[in-house]
Amino acid sequence: MVTELEIHRRELVLGGRSFGDAGPYEKIVGTMRYAIDPEHPLHRQITDIQRAERNAQRHVEFAGDFYLLRPAEPGKGNRCVLWDVPNRGRKSTLGLFNSTPRSPDPTTDQDFGNGFLLRRGYTLGWAGWQADLPRQDGVMALEAPRAKGVVDFIRVELRPHTRVAKMPLVIGLGFLAIRDAAAFLRWAPASSGNPCAGEIDRAYLYGQSQNGRFIRHMLHLGLDEDEQGRVVFDAVWNHIAGARRGEYNMRFGQPSLMSSRSLAMLPPFADVDLFACVRRRGWPVRGLRSSSI
């Protein structure tokens, strides 16, 4: 669950310019803080969550970047939030729907393009979910705890000829960041700091390519359901996601990895039965199981 939304910046989009019947928009940028119960049945699926440090309430804490575009006059919005899972920390929906160049912080006329989503009154939300991203170029990231008591050599696909002993990050908390950030906007009261309290009736989840695979893995684990048993998203759009999933819930996982020779290409990390391919390449298949949704 979300424990705090720390707002760093709040301003009108394009100086208060109106987007048709939806009126002007507001931009909110901040940090979302979370605390989750590691003993919850759904959360036990998160790799190494039992090894993460806990607070006084025995919950696991983490935090991530937050970005929101909402109608400044809520009565003019369509009461729907379109939640965009950042692709390696980058926003996708404005580029796809509004025909804009990609921008980490949409500010100019060009950054909002034809205004398609805004003119239709959508609230647009983003939350950082990747703990493996560098803090640069305005990418949205997650600050995740490390798994205590596990020290190994970091995998080297992205660090050739490098061997570094380090405790792994609890990568799978990214699923809960996306789920709980959207749930907060839908149901949290104004007293908790929710800028959209009472304004959202529907939540739609969008992801393309890498983040589309992330969503499919999230659904596979049933993590679109929150701790209160509520289904957070009314609809999901996986765009050009392909057949694999990814390293979104494994020890020393690298969600950003694109290499075709990675664990994400093998069962159970791929959604297709790859046993024939594995055998042709002469890789061992003992103990492997295929799985899909």
PDB file of N, CA and C in Angstrom, residues 53-147:
ATOM      1  N   GLU A  53      14.661  -6.076   4.465  1.00  0.00           N
ATOM      2  CA  GLU A  53      14.547  -5.449   5.786  1.00  0.00           C
ATOM      3  C   GLU A  53      13.117  -4.991   6.032  1.00  0.00           C
ATOM      4  N   ARG A  54      12.655  -5.100   7.290  1.00  0.00           N
ATOM      5  CA  ARG A  54      11.285  -4.729   7.636  1.00  0.00           C
ATOM      6  C   ARG A  54      11.291  -3.571   8.633  1.00  0.00           C
ATOM      7  N   ASN A  55      10.200  -2.812   8.608  1.00  0.00           N
ATOM      8  CA  ASN A  55      10.059  -1.704   9.552  1.00  0.00           C
ATOM      9  C   ASN A  55       9.450  -2.195  10.862  1.00  0.00           C
ATOM     10  N   ALA A  56       9.088  -1.273  11.745  1.00  0.00           N
ATOM     11  CA  ALA A  56       8.560  -1.640  13.061  1.00  0.00           C
ATOM     12  C   ALA A  56       7.247  -2.410  12.949  1.00  0.00           C
ATOM     13  N   GLN A  57       6.509  -2.208  11.857  1.00  0.00           N
ATOM     14  CA  GLN A  57       5.238  -2.910  11.643  1.00  0.00           C
ATOM     15  C   GLN A  57       5.446  -4.226  10.896  1.00  0.00           C
ATOM     16  N   ARG A  58       6.695  -4.601  10.692  1.00  0.00           N
ATOM     17  CA  ARG A  58       7.063  -5.827   9.991  1.00  0.00           C
ATOM     18  C   ARG A  58       6.700  -5.768   8.509  1.00  0.00           C
ATOM     19  N   HIS A  59       6.662  -4.564   7.960  1.00  0.00           N
ATOM     20  CA  HIS A  59       6.386  -4.375   6.548  1.00  0.00           C
ATOM     21  C   HIS A  59       7.675  -4.017   5.805  1.00  0.00           C
ATOM     22  N   VAL A  60       7.676  -4.277   4.505  1.00  0.00           N
ATOM     23  CA  VAL A  60       8.817  -3.945   3.643  1.00  0.00           C
ATOM     24  C   VAL A  60       8.545  -2.605   2.978  1.00  0.00           C
ATOM     25  N   GLU A  61       9.493  -1.687   3.090  1.00  0.00           N
ATOM     26  CA  GLU A  61       9.325  -0.344   2.537  1.00  0.00           C
ATOM     27  C   GLU A  61      10.144  -0.172   1.260  1.00  0.00           C
ATOM     28  N   PHE A  62       9.617   0.626   0.340  1.00  0.00           N
ATOM     29  CA  PHE A  62      10.346   1.002  -0.871  1.00  0.00           C
ATOM     30  C   PHE A  62       9.721   2.285  -1.409  1.00  0.00           C
ATOM     31  N   ALA A  63      10.320   2.874  -2.419  1.00  0.00           N
ATOM     32  CA  ALA A  63       9.837   4.164  -2.937  1.00  0.00           C
ATOM     33  C   ALA A  63      10.175   4.288  -4.412  1.00  0.00           C
ATOM     34  N   GLY A  64       9.384   5.107  -5.127  1.00  0.00           N
ATOM     35  CA  GLY A  64       9.638   5.286  -6.549  1.00  0.00           C
ATOM     36  C   GLY A  64       9.131   6.620  -7.057  1.00  0.00           C
ATOM     37  N   ASP A  65       9.554   6.955  -8.260  1.00  0.00           N
ATOM     38  CA  ASP A  65       9.139   8.205  -8.897  1.00  0.00           C
ATOM     39  C   ASP A  65       7.658   8.151  -9.268  1.00  0.00           C
ATOM     40  N   PHE A  66       7.030   9.327  -9.260  1.00  0.00           N
ATOM     41  CA  PHE A  66       5.594   9.444  -9.556  1.00  0.00           C
ATOM     42  C   PHE A  66       5.386  10.649 -10.458  1.00  0.00           C
ATOM     43  N   TYR A  67       4.484  10.488 -11.458  1.00  0.00           N
ATOM     44  CA  TYR A  67       4.203  11.568 -12.406  1.00  0.00           C
ATOM     45  C   TYR A  67       2.741  11.476 -12.807  1.00  0.00           C
ATOM     46  N   LEU A  68       2.044  12.624 -12.800  1.00  0.00           N
ATOM     47  CA  LEU A  68       0.614  12.623 -13.048  1.00  0.00           C
ATOM     48  C   LEU A  68       0.204  13.840 -13.864  1.00  0.00           C
ATOM     49  N   LEU A  69      -0.671  13.626 -14.836  1.00  0.00           N
ATOM     50  CA  LEU A  69      -1.353  14.696 -15.555  1.00  0.00           C
ATOM     51  C   LEU A  69      -2.850  14.497 -15.325  1.00  0.00           C
ATOM     52  N   ARG A  70      -3.511  15.516 -14.762  1.00  0.00           N
ATOM     53  CA  ARG A  70      -4.932  15.369 -14.423  1.00  0.00           C
ATOM     54  C   ARG A  70      -5.687  16.647 -14.792  1.00  0.00           C
ATOM     55  N   PRO A  71      -6.998  16.534 -15.113  1.00  0.00           N
ATOM     56  CA  PRO A  71      -7.782  17.745 -15.356  1.00  0.00           C
ATOM     57  C   PRO A  71      -7.764  18.654 -14.134  1.00  0.00           C
ATOM     58  N   ALA A  72      -7.439  19.916 -14.336  1.00  0.00           N
ATOM     59  CA  ALA A  72      -7.387  20.860 -13.217  1.00  0.00           C
ATOM     60  C   ALA A  72      -8.781  21.117 -12.650  1.00  0.00           C
ATOM     61  N   GLU A  73      -9.797  20.914 -13.488  1.00  0.00           N
ATOM     62  CA  GLU A  73     -11.191  21.010 -13.042  1.00  0.00           C
ATOM     63  C   GLU A  73     -11.782  19.597 -13.119  1.00  0.00           C
ATOM     64  N   PRO A  74     -11.749  18.841 -12.015  1.00  0.00           N
ATOM     65  CA  PRO A  74     -12.091  17.420 -12.045  1.00  0.00           C
ATOM     66  C   PRO A  74     -13.436  17.101 -12.689  1.00  0.00           C
ATOM     67  N   GLY A  75     -14.399  17.995 -12.555  1.00  0.00           N
ATOM     68  CA  GLY A  75     -15.711  17.745 -13.136  1.00  0.00           C
ATOM     69  C   GLY A  75     -15.693  17.646 -14.650  1.00  0.00           C
ATOM     70  N   LYS A  76     -14.609  18.081 -15.287  1.00  0.00           N
ATOM     71  CA  LYS A  76     -14.503  18.036 -16.740  1.00  0.00           C
ATOM     72  C   LYS A  76     -13.749  16.804 -17.239  1.00  0.00           C
ATOM     73  N   GLY A  77     -13.203  16.015 -16.321  1.00  0.00           N
ATOM     74  CA  GLY A  77     -12.496  14.805 -16.720  1.00  0.00           C
ATOM     75  C   GLY A  77     -13.468  13.671 -17.009  1.00  0.00           C
ATOM     76  N   ASN A  78     -12.940  12.574 -17.586  1.00  0.00           N
ATOM     77  CA  ASN A  78     -13.806  11.430 -17.907  1.00  0.00           C
ATOM     78  C   ASN A  78     -13.799  10.349 -16.825  1.00  0.00           C
ATOM     79  N   ARG A  79     -13.156  10.650 -15.677  1.00  0.00           N
ATOM     80  CA  ARG A  79     -13.143   9.772 -14.496  1.00  0.00           C
ATOM     81  C   ARG A  79     -12.404   8.458 -14.759  1.00  0.00           C
ATOM     82  N   CYS A  80     -11.485   8.477 -15.724  1.00  0.00           N
ATOM     83  CA  CYS A  80     -10.670   7.305 -16.044  1.00  0.00           C
ATOM     84  C   CYS A  80      -9.191   7.674 -15.960  1.00  0.00           C
ATOM     85  N   VAL A  81      -8.397   6.780 -15.380  1.00  0.00           N
ATOM     86  CA  VAL A  81      -6.954   6.972 -15.381  1.00  0.00           C
ATOM     87  C   VAL A  81      -6.341   5.952 -16.333  1.00  0.00           C
ATOM     88  N   LEU A  82      -5.491   6.433 -17.226  1.00  0.00           N
ATOM     89  CA  LEU A  82      -4.711   5.571 -18.111  1.00  0.00           C
ATOM     90  C   LEU A  82      -3.317   5.471 -17.512  1.00  0.00           C
ATOM     91  N   TRP A  83      -3.002   4.282 -17.023  1.00  0.00           N
ATOM     92  CA  TRP A  83      -1.739   4.081 -16.302  1.00  0.00           C
ATOM     93  C   TRP A  83      -0.715   3.485 -17.250  1.00  0.00           C
ATOM     94  N   ASP A  84       0.337   4.219 -17.487  1.00  0.00           N
ATOM     95  CA  ASP A  84       1.381   3.840 -18.429  1.00  0.00           C
ATOM     96  C   ASP A  84       2.560   3.273 -17.654  1.00  0.00           C
ATOM     97  N   VAL A  85       2.894   2.000 -17.898  1.00  0.00           N
ATOM     98  CA  VAL A  85       4.078   1.410 -17.268  1.00  0.00           C
ATOM     99  C   VAL A  85       5.309   1.911 -18.026  1.00  0.00           C
ATOM    100  N   PRO A  86       6.194   2.678 -17.390  1.00  0.00           N
ATOM    101  CA  PRO A  86       7.345   3.234 -18.108  1.00  0.00           C
ATOM    102  C   PRO A  86       8.210   2.155 -18.748  1.00  0.00           C
ATOM    103  N   ASN A  87       8.655   2.414 -19.957  1.00  0.00           N
ATOM    104  CA  ASN A  87       9.530   1.498 -20.680  1.00  0.00           C
ATOM    105  C   ASN A  87      10.971   1.892 -20.408  1.00  0.00           C
ATOM    106  N   ARG A  88      11.626   1.101 -19.578  1.00  0.00           N
ATOM    107  CA  ARG A  88      12.980   1.423 -19.124  1.00  0.00           C
ATOM    108  C   ARG A  88      13.052   2.851 -18.585  1.00  0.00           C
ATOM    109  N   GLY A  89      12.004   3.193 -17.846  1.00  0.00           N
ATOM    110  CA  GLY A  89      11.942   4.488 -17.188  1.00  0.00           C
ATOM    111  C   GLY A  89      11.381   5.622 -18.019  1.00  0.00           C
ATOM    112  N   ARG A  90      10.934   5.325 -19.268  1.00  0.00           N
ATOM    113  CA  ARG A  90      10.494   6.379 -20.179  1.00  0.00           C
ATOM    114  C   ARG A  90       8.990   6.280 -20.435  1.00  0.00           C
ATOM    115  N   LYS A  91       8.359   7.424 -20.583  1.00  0.00           N
ATOM    116  CA  LYS A  91       6.918   7.493 -20.806  1.00  0.00           C
ATOM    117  C   LYS A  91       6.590   7.139 -22.259  1.00  0.00           C
ATOM    118  N   SER A  92       5.465   6.410 -22.463  1.00  0.00           N
ATOM    119  CA  SER A  92       5.127   5.934 -23.799  1.00  0.00           C
ATOM    120  C   SER A  92       3.811   6.475 -24.345  1.00  0.00           C
ATOM    121  N   THR A  93       2.822   6.673 -23.487  1.00  0.00           N
ATOM    122  CA  THR A  93       1.467   6.916 -23.978  1.00  0.00           C
ATOM    123  C   THR A  93       1.327   8.216 -24.761  1.00  0.00           C
ATOM    124  N   LEU A  94       1.986   9.284 -24.347  1.00  0.00           N
ATOM    125  CA  LEU A  94       1.850  10.543 -25.075  1.00  0.00           C
ATOM    126  C   LEU A  94       2.398  10.410 -26.498  1.00  0.00           C
ATOM    127  N   GLY A  95       3.499   9.687 -26.637  1.00  0.00           N
ATOM    128  CA  GLY A  95       4.052   9.494 -27.964  1.00  0.00           C
ATOM    129  C   GLY A  95       3.120   8.699 -28.859  1.00  0.00           C
ATOM    130  N   LEU A  96       2.496   7.664 -28.322  1.00  0.00           N
ATOM    131  CA  LEU A  96       1.632   6.806 -29.124  1.00  0.00           C
ATOM    132  C   LEU A  96       0.307   7.475 -29.459  1.00  0.00           C
ATOM    133  N   PHE A  97      -0.355   8.059 -28.471  1.00  0.00           N
ATOM    134  CA  PHE A  97      -1.700   8.584 -28.662  1.00  0.00           C
ATOM    135  C   PHE A  97      -1.731  10.057 -29.092  1.00  0.00           C
ATOM    136  N   ASN A  98      -0.731  10.824 -28.646  1.00  0.00           N
ATOM    137  CA  ASN A  98      -0.731  12.262 -28.935  1.00  0.00           C
ATOM    138  C   ASN A  98       0.261  12.643 -30.031  1.00  0.00           C
ATOM    139  N   SER A  99       0.949  11.636 -30.597  1.00  0.00           N
ATOM    140  CA  SER A  99       1.913  11.876 -31.693  1.00  0.00           C
ATOM    141  C   SER A  99       2.984  12.881 -31.296  1.00  0.00           C
ATOM    142  N   THR A 100       3.659  12.611 -30.173  1.00  0.00           N
ATOM    143  CA  THR A 100       4.679  13.526 -29.661  1.00  0.00           C
ATOM    144  C   THR A 100       6.052  12.866 -29.664  1.00  0.00           C
ATOM    145  N   PRO A 101       7.115  13.648 -29.629  1.00  0.00           N
ATOM    146  CA  PRO A 101       8.437  13.084 -29.340  1.00  0.00           C
ATOM    147  C   PRO A 101       8.477  12.660 -27.879  1.00  0.00           C
ATOM    148  N   ARG A 102       9.346  11.734 -27.577  1.00  0.00           N
ATOM    149  CA  ARG A 102       9.440  11.242 -26.197  1.00  0.00           C
ATOM    150  C   ARG A 102      10.103  12.290 -25.319  1.00  0.00           C
ATOM    151  N   SER A 103       9.500  12.554 -24.151  1.00  0.00           N
ATOM    152  CA  SER A 103      10.039  13.553 -23.230  1.00  0.00           C
ATOM    153  C   SER A 103       9.912  13.039 -21.804  1.00  0.00           C
ATOM    154  N   PRO A 104      10.967  13.165 -20.983  1.00  0.00           N
ATOM    155  CA  PRO A 104      10.866  12.741 -19.587  1.00  0.00           C
ATOM    156  C   PRO A 104       9.979  13.658 -18.756  1.00  0.00           C
ATOM    157  N   ASP A 105       9.823  14.902 -19.204  1.00  0.00           N
ATOM    158  CA  ASP A 105       9.008  15.873 -18.467  1.00  0.00           C
ATOM    159  C   ASP A 105       8.265  16.755 -19.468  1.00  0.00           C
ATOM    160  N   PRO A 106       7.114  16.282 -20.002  1.00  0.00           N
ATOM    161  CA  PRO A 106       6.394  17.057 -21.012  1.00  0.00           C
ATOM    162  C   PRO A 106       6.096  18.479 -20.539  1.00  0.00           C
ATOM    163  N   THR A 107       6.552  19.450 -21.312  1.00  0.00           N
ATOM    164  CA  THR A 107       6.466  20.857 -20.901  1.00  0.00           C
ATOM    165  C   THR A 107       6.007  21.779 -22.017  1.00  0.00           C
ATOM    166  N   THR A 108       6.448  21.525 -23.246  1.00  0.00           N
ATOM    167  CA  THR A 108       6.179  22.429 -24.366  1.00  0.00           C
ATOM    168  C   THR A 108       4.945  21.996 -25.155  1.00  0.00           C
ATOM    169  N   ASP A 109       4.488  22.861 -26.056  1.00  0.00           N
ATOM    170  CA  ASP A 109       3.388  22.512 -26.961  1.00  0.00           C
ATOM    171  C   ASP A 109       3.684  21.212 -27.694  1.00  0.00           C
ATOM    172  N   GLN A 110       4.901  21.091 -28.169  1.00  0.00           N
ATOM    173  CA  GLN A 110       5.296  19.904 -28.928  1.00  0.00           C
ATOM    174  C   GLN A 110       5.180  18.637 -28.071  1.00  0.00           C
ATOM    175  N   ASP A 111       5.486  18.750 -26.786  1.00  0.00           N
ATOM    176  CA  ASP A 111       5.455  17.587 -25.893  1.00  0.00           C
ATOM    177  C   ASP A 111       4.042  17.038 -25.690  1.00  0.00           C
ATOM    178  N   PHE A 112       3.022  17.861 -25.952  1.00  0.00           N
ATOM    179  CA  PHE A 112       1.641  17.410 -25.783  1.00  0.00           C
ATOM    180  C   PHE A 112       0.961  17.133 -27.123  1.00  0.00           C
ATOM    181  N   GLY A 113       1.667  17.391 -28.207  1.00  0.00           N
ATOM    182  CA  GLY A 113       1.219  16.992 -29.529  1.00  0.00           C
ATOM    183  C   GLY A 113      -0.185  17.449 -29.879  1.00  0.00           C
ATOM    184  N   ASN A 114      -0.981  16.499 -30.389  1.00  0.00           N
ATOM    185  CA  ASN A 114      -2.346  16.830 -30.805  1.00  0.00           C
ATOM    186  C   ASN A 114      -3.335  16.876 -29.641  1.00  0.00           C
ATOM    187  N   GLY A 115      -2.853  16.559 -28.432  1.00  0.00           N
ATOM    188  CA  GLY A 115      -3.704  16.658 -27.243  1.00  0.00           C
ATOM    189  C   GLY A 115      -4.785  15.602 -27.145  1.00  0.00           C
ATOM    190  N   PHE A 116      -4.680  14.527 -27.932  1.00  0.00           N
ATOM    191  CA  PHE A 116      -5.754  13.528 -28.037  1.00  0.00           C
ATOM    192  C   PHE A 116      -6.264  13.039 -26.675  1.00  0.00           C
ATOM    193  N   LEU A 117      -5.372  12.534 -25.832  1.00  0.00           N
ATOM    194  CA  LEU A 117      -5.805  11.975 -24.547  1.00  0.00           C
ATOM    195  C   LEU A 117      -6.339  13.042 -23.599  1.00  0.00           C
ATOM    196  N   LEU A 118      -5.727  14.203 -23.626  1.00  0.00           N
ATOM    197  CA  LEU A 118      -6.147  15.269 -22.722  1.00  0.00           C
ATOM    198  C   LEU A 118      -7.488  15.850 -23.147  1.00  0.00           C
ATOM    199  N   ARG A 119      -7.694  16.013 -24.434  1.00  0.00           N
ATOM    200  CA  ARG A 119      -8.975  16.533 -24.912  1.00  0.00           C
ATOM    201  C   ARG A 119     -10.133  15.603 -24.569  1.00  0.00           C
ATOM    202  N   ARG A 120      -9.816  14.314 -24.344  1.00  0.00           N
ATOM    203  CA  ARG A 120     -10.836  13.352 -23.958  1.00  0.00           C
ATOM    204  C   ARG A 120     -10.949  13.168 -22.455  1.00  0.00           C
ATOM    205  N   GLY A 121     -10.233  13.964 -21.708  1.00  0.00           N
ATOM    206  CA  GLY A 121     -10.418  14.011 -20.263  1.00  0.00           C
ATOM    207  C   GLY A 121      -9.747  12.939 -19.445  1.00  0.00           C
ATOM    208  N   TYR A 122      -8.781  12.220 -20.027  1.00  0.00           N
ATOM    209  CA  TYR A 122      -8.102  11.172 -19.275  1.00  0.00           C
ATOM    210  C   TYR A 122      -7.140  11.752 -18.241  1.00  0.00           C
ATOM    211  N   THR A 123      -7.078  11.123 -17.083  1.00  0.00           N
ATOM    212  CA  THR A 123      -5.976  11.312 -16.148  1.00  0.00           C
ATOM    213  C   THR A 123      -4.879  10.356 -16.579  1.00  0.00           C
ATOM    214  N   LEU A 124      -3.639  10.839 -16.666  1.00  0.00           N
ATOM    215  CA  LEU A 124      -2.511  10.021 -17.111  1.00  0.00           C
ATOM    216  C   LEU A 124      -1.527   9.868 -15.960  1.00  0.00           C
ATOM    217  N   GLY A 125      -1.177   8.613 -15.668  1.00  0.00           N
ATOM    218  CA  GLY A 125      -0.292   8.359 -14.537  1.00  0.00           C
ATOM    219  C   GLY A 125       0.889   7.480 -14.897  1.00  0.00           C
ATOM    220  N   TRP A 126       2.001   7.708 -14.205  1.00  0.00           N
ATOM    221  CA  TRP A 126       3.217   6.900 -14.341  1.00  0.00           C
ATOM    222  C   TRP A 126       3.821   6.692 -12.950  1.00  0.00           C
ATOM    223  N   ALA A 127       4.430   5.528 -12.742  1.00  0.00           N
ATOM    224  CA  ALA A 127       5.161   5.262 -11.502  1.00  0.00           C
ATOM    225  C   ALA A 127       6.409   4.453 -11.836  1.00  0.00           C
ATOM    226  N   GLY A 128       7.527   4.801 -11.219  1.00  0.00           N
ATOM    227  CA  GLY A 128       8.754   4.041 -11.430  1.00  0.00           C
ATOM    228  C   GLY A 128       8.626   2.634 -10.861  1.00  0.00           C
ATOM    229  N   TRP A 129       9.090   1.635 -11.625  1.00  0.00           N
ATOM    230  CA  TRP A 129       8.985   0.241 -11.164  1.00  0.00           C
ATOM    231  C   TRP A 129      10.295  -0.527 -11.301  1.00  0.00           C
ATOM    232  N   GLN A 130      11.276   0.039 -12.017  1.00  0.00           N
ATOM    233  CA  GLN A 130      12.526  -0.678 -12.234  1.00  0.00           C
ATOM    234  C   GLN A 130      13.602  -0.220 -11.266  1.00  0.00           C
ATOM    235  N   ALA A 131      14.167  -1.187 -10.565  1.00  0.00           N
ATOM    236  CA  ALA A 131      15.227  -0.879  -9.609  1.00  0.00           C
ATOM    237  C   ALA A 131      16.616  -0.983 -10.226  1.00  0.00           C
ATOM    238  N   ASP A 132      16.687  -1.368 -11.500  1.00  0.00           N
ATOM    239  CA  ASP A 132      17.996  -1.558 -12.135  1.00  0.00           C
ATOM    240  C   ASP A 132      18.400  -0.381 -13.015  1.00  0.00           C
ATOM    241  N   LEU A 133      17.641   0.715 -12.967  1.00  0.00           N
ATOM    242  CA  LEU A 133      17.916   1.849 -13.848  1.00  0.00           C
ATOM    243  C   LEU A 133      18.878   2.853 -13.206  1.00  0.00           C
ATOM    244  N   PRO A 134      19.741   3.464 -13.996  1.00  0.00           N
ATOM    245  CA  PRO A 134      20.584   4.548 -13.471  1.00  0.00           C
ATOM    246  C   PRO A 134      19.756   5.813 -13.296  1.00  0.00           C
ATOM    247  N   ARG A 135      20.139   6.631 -12.347  1.00  0.00           N
ATOM    248  CA  ARG A 135      19.453   7.902 -12.109  1.00  0.00           C
ATOM    249  C   ARG A 135      20.022   8.956 -13.052  1.00  0.00           C
ATOM    250  N   GLN A 136      19.509   8.954 -14.304  1.00  0.00           N
ATOM    251  CA  GLN A 136      19.986   9.919 -15.285  1.00  0.00           C
ATOM    252  C   GLN A 136      18.924  10.122 -16.362  1.00  0.00           C
ATOM    253  N   ASP A 137      19.003  11.240 -17.049  1.00  0.00           N
ATOM    254  CA  ASP A 137      18.148  11.549 -18.203  1.00  0.00           C
ATOM    255  C   ASP A 137      16.665  11.561 -17.849  1.00  0.00           C
ATOM    256  N   GLY A 138      16.327  11.770 -16.592  1.00  0.00           N
ATOM    257  CA  GLY A 138      14.932  11.893 -16.204  1.00  0.00           C
ATOM    258  C   GLY A 138      14.134  10.604 -16.216  1.00  0.00           C
ATOM    259  N   VAL A 139      14.807   9.444 -16.259  1.00  0.00           N
ATOM    260  CA  VAL A 139      14.064   8.182 -16.257  1.00  0.00           C
ATOM    261  C   VAL A 139      13.396   7.968 -14.898  1.00  0.00           C
ATOM    262  N   MET A 140      12.273   7.244 -14.906  1.00  0.00           N
ATOM    263  CA  MET A 140      11.530   6.966 -13.683  1.00  0.00           C
ATOM    264  C   MET A 140      11.968   5.616 -13.131  1.00  0.00           C
ATOM    265  N   ALA A 141      12.374   5.591 -11.866  1.00  0.00           N
ATOM    266  CA  ALA A 141      12.967   4.392 -11.285  1.00  0.00           C
ATOM    267  C   ALA A 141      12.357   4.071  -9.931  1.00  0.00           C
ATOM    268  N   LEU A 142      12.753   2.926  -9.408  1.00  0.00           N
ATOM    269  CA  LEU A 142      12.299   2.445  -8.098  1.00  0.00           C
ATOM    270  C   LEU A 142      13.506   2.255  -7.190  1.00  0.00           C
ATOM    271  N   GLU A 143      13.360   2.650  -5.936  1.00  0.00           N
ATOM    272  CA  GLU A 143      14.376   2.387  -4.919  1.00  0.00           C
ATOM    273  C   GLU A 143      13.911   1.177  -4.122  1.00  0.00           C
ATOM    274  N   ALA A 144      14.511   0.039  -4.383  1.00  0.00           N
ATOM    275  CA  ALA A 144      14.086  -1.221  -3.759  1.00  0.00           C
ATOM    276  C   ALA A 144      15.105  -1.675  -2.716  1.00  0.00           C
ATOM    277  N   PRO A 145      14.660  -2.378  -1.671  1.00  0.00           N
ATOM    278  CA  PRO A 145      15.599  -2.906  -0.681  1.00  0.00           C
ATOM    279  C   PRO A 145      16.378  -4.087  -1.242  1.00  0.00           C
ATOM    280  N   ARG A 146      17.456  -4.421  -0.584  1.00  0.00           N
ATOM    281  CA  ARG A 146      18.259  -5.571  -0.993  1.00  0.00           C
ATOM    282  C   ARG A 146      17.887  -6.791  -0.151  1.00  0.00           C
ATOM    283  N   ALA A 147      18.139  -7.956  -0.714  1.00  0.00           N
ATOM    284  CA  ALA A 147      17.886  -9.221  -0.018  1.00  0.00           C
ATOM    285  C   ALA A 147      19.066  -9.525   0.897  1.00  0.00           C
TER     286      ALA A 147
END
